[in-house]
């Protein structure tokens, strides 16, 4: 219900998570895959969203994990309705390790927008995931889940 025009339910490939505003009401978005850290460092992730959004990296991103607002790398008002706001969090990652990542967005009503950015601590934020985000496949078919 409420799938925005131009988006499909099911599996999609994303090079970035940054979509427009006022798309629809009462919908959600979940992106799952793997983030491959380009260096060993502290990484900062942020979301700008209206309404809630969250980012989990590592074991808390996996299916069957107990995800809470407290163990999210970024908790941008999950479970609440709010206007557009940006919140961030940081995590230490090791170069060339594939970390499970889960990005969740929830829209109740009114305005809506969502953007995910990341950076090496102290660097410049980027929305580009094309070289760092990987998805799972089974028999060369995208599964839309962790393998």
PDB file of C-alpha atoms in Angstrom, residues 36-93:
ATOM      1  CA  UNK A  36      32.468  -2.847   2.497  1.00  0.00           C
ATOM      2  CA  UNK A  37      34.633  -0.453   4.471  1.00  0.00           C
ATOM      3  CA  UNK A  38      37.244   1.250   2.258  1.00  0.00           C
ATOM      4  CA  UNK A  39      39.654   1.705   5.196  1.00  0.00           C
ATOM      5  CA  UNK A  40      40.079   0.755   8.840  1.00  0.00           C
ATOM      6  CA  UNK A  41      38.636   3.739  10.600  1.00  0.00           C
ATOM      7  CA  UNK A  42      35.674   5.227  12.407  1.00  0.00           C
ATOM      8  CA  UNK A  43      32.801   5.830  10.025  1.00  0.00           C
ATOM      9  CA  UNK A  44      29.940   8.234  10.546  1.00  0.00           C
ATOM     10  CA  UNK A  45      26.514   7.587   9.045  1.00  0.00           C
ATOM     11  CA  UNK A  46      23.583   9.968   9.094  1.00  0.00           C
ATOM     12  CA  UNK A  47      20.030  10.058   7.886  1.00  0.00           C
ATOM     13  CA  UNK A  48      17.851  13.021   7.110  1.00  0.00           C
ATOM     14  CA  UNK A  49      14.252  11.921   7.245  1.00  0.00           C
ATOM     15  CA  UNK A  50      10.618  12.860   7.770  1.00  0.00           C
ATOM     16  CA  UNK A  51       9.421  10.599   9.561  1.00  0.00           C
ATOM     17  CA  UNK A  52      11.637   8.034  11.349  1.00  0.00           C
ATOM     18  CA  UNK A  53      14.714   6.243  10.043  1.00  0.00           C
ATOM     19  CA  UNK A  54      17.441   4.011  11.395  1.00  0.00           C
ATOM     20  CA  UNK A  55      20.679   2.309  10.402  1.00  0.00           C
ATOM     21  CA  UNK A  56      22.024  -0.959  11.836  1.00  0.00           C
ATOM     22  CA  UNK A  57      25.462  -2.310  10.915  1.00  0.00           C
ATOM     23  CA  UNK A  58      26.981  -5.652  11.864  1.00  0.00           C
ATOM     24  CA  UNK A  59      25.170  -8.434  13.729  1.00  0.00           C
ATOM     25  CA  UNK A  60      22.245  -6.162  14.646  1.00  0.00           C
ATOM     26  CA  UNK A  61      21.456  -5.754  10.931  1.00  0.00           C
ATOM     27  CA  UNK A  62      20.993  -9.488  10.347  1.00  0.00           C
ATOM     28  CA  UNK A  63      17.648 -11.237  10.026  1.00  0.00           C
ATOM     29  CA  UNK A  64      16.625 -12.595  13.420  1.00  0.00           C
ATOM     30  CA  UNK A  65      18.644 -10.002  15.353  1.00  0.00           C
ATOM     31  CA  UNK A  66      16.904  -7.997  18.022  1.00  0.00           C
ATOM     32  CA  UNK A  67      16.998  -4.487  16.598  1.00  0.00           C
ATOM     33  CA  UNK A  68      16.114  -1.648  18.907  1.00  0.00           C
ATOM     34  CA  UNK A  69      16.449   2.098  18.748  1.00  0.00           C
ATOM     35  CA  UNK A  70      19.176   1.681  21.376  1.00  0.00           C
ATOM     36  CA  UNK A  71      21.431  -0.572  19.291  1.00  0.00           C
ATOM     37  CA  UNK A  72      21.051   1.349  16.024  1.00  0.00           C
ATOM     38  CA  UNK A  73      24.125   3.124  14.689  1.00  0.00           C
ATOM     39  CA  UNK A  74      21.677   5.893  13.715  1.00  0.00           C
ATOM     40  CA  UNK A  75      18.299   6.336  15.403  1.00  0.00           C
ATOM     41  CA  UNK A  76      16.494   9.196  13.730  1.00  0.00           C
ATOM     42  CA  UNK A  77      13.225   9.068  15.639  1.00  0.00           C
ATOM     43  CA  UNK A  78      12.225   5.495  14.770  1.00  0.00           C
ATOM     44  CA  UNK A  79       8.628   4.899  15.762  1.00  0.00           C
ATOM     45  CA  UNK A  80       7.810   8.600  15.926  1.00  0.00           C
ATOM     46  CA  UNK A  81       6.357  11.116  13.552  1.00  0.00           C
ATOM     47  CA  UNK A  82       8.481  14.211  13.048  1.00  0.00           C
ATOM     48  CA  UNK A  83       9.445  16.785  10.474  1.00  0.00           C
ATOM     49  CA  UNK A  84      12.673  16.534   8.509  1.00  0.00           C
ATOM     50  CA  UNK A  85      15.687  16.202  10.790  1.00  0.00           C
ATOM     51  CA  UNK A  86      19.231  14.833  10.572  1.00  0.00           C
ATOM     52  CA  UNK A  87      20.771  12.486  13.114  1.00  0.00           C
ATOM     53  CA  UNK A  88      24.072  10.639  13.007  1.00  0.00           C
ATOM     54  CA  UNK A  89      26.089   7.921  14.677  1.00  0.00           C
ATOM     55  CA  UNK A  90      29.511   6.374  14.312  1.00  0.00           C
ATOM     56  CA  UNK A  91      31.037   2.905  14.260  1.00  0.00           C
ATOM     57  CA  UNK A  92      34.572   1.507  13.903  1.00  0.00           C
ATOM     58  CA  UNK A  93      35.001  -0.689  10.821  1.00  0.00           C
TER      59      UNK A  93
END
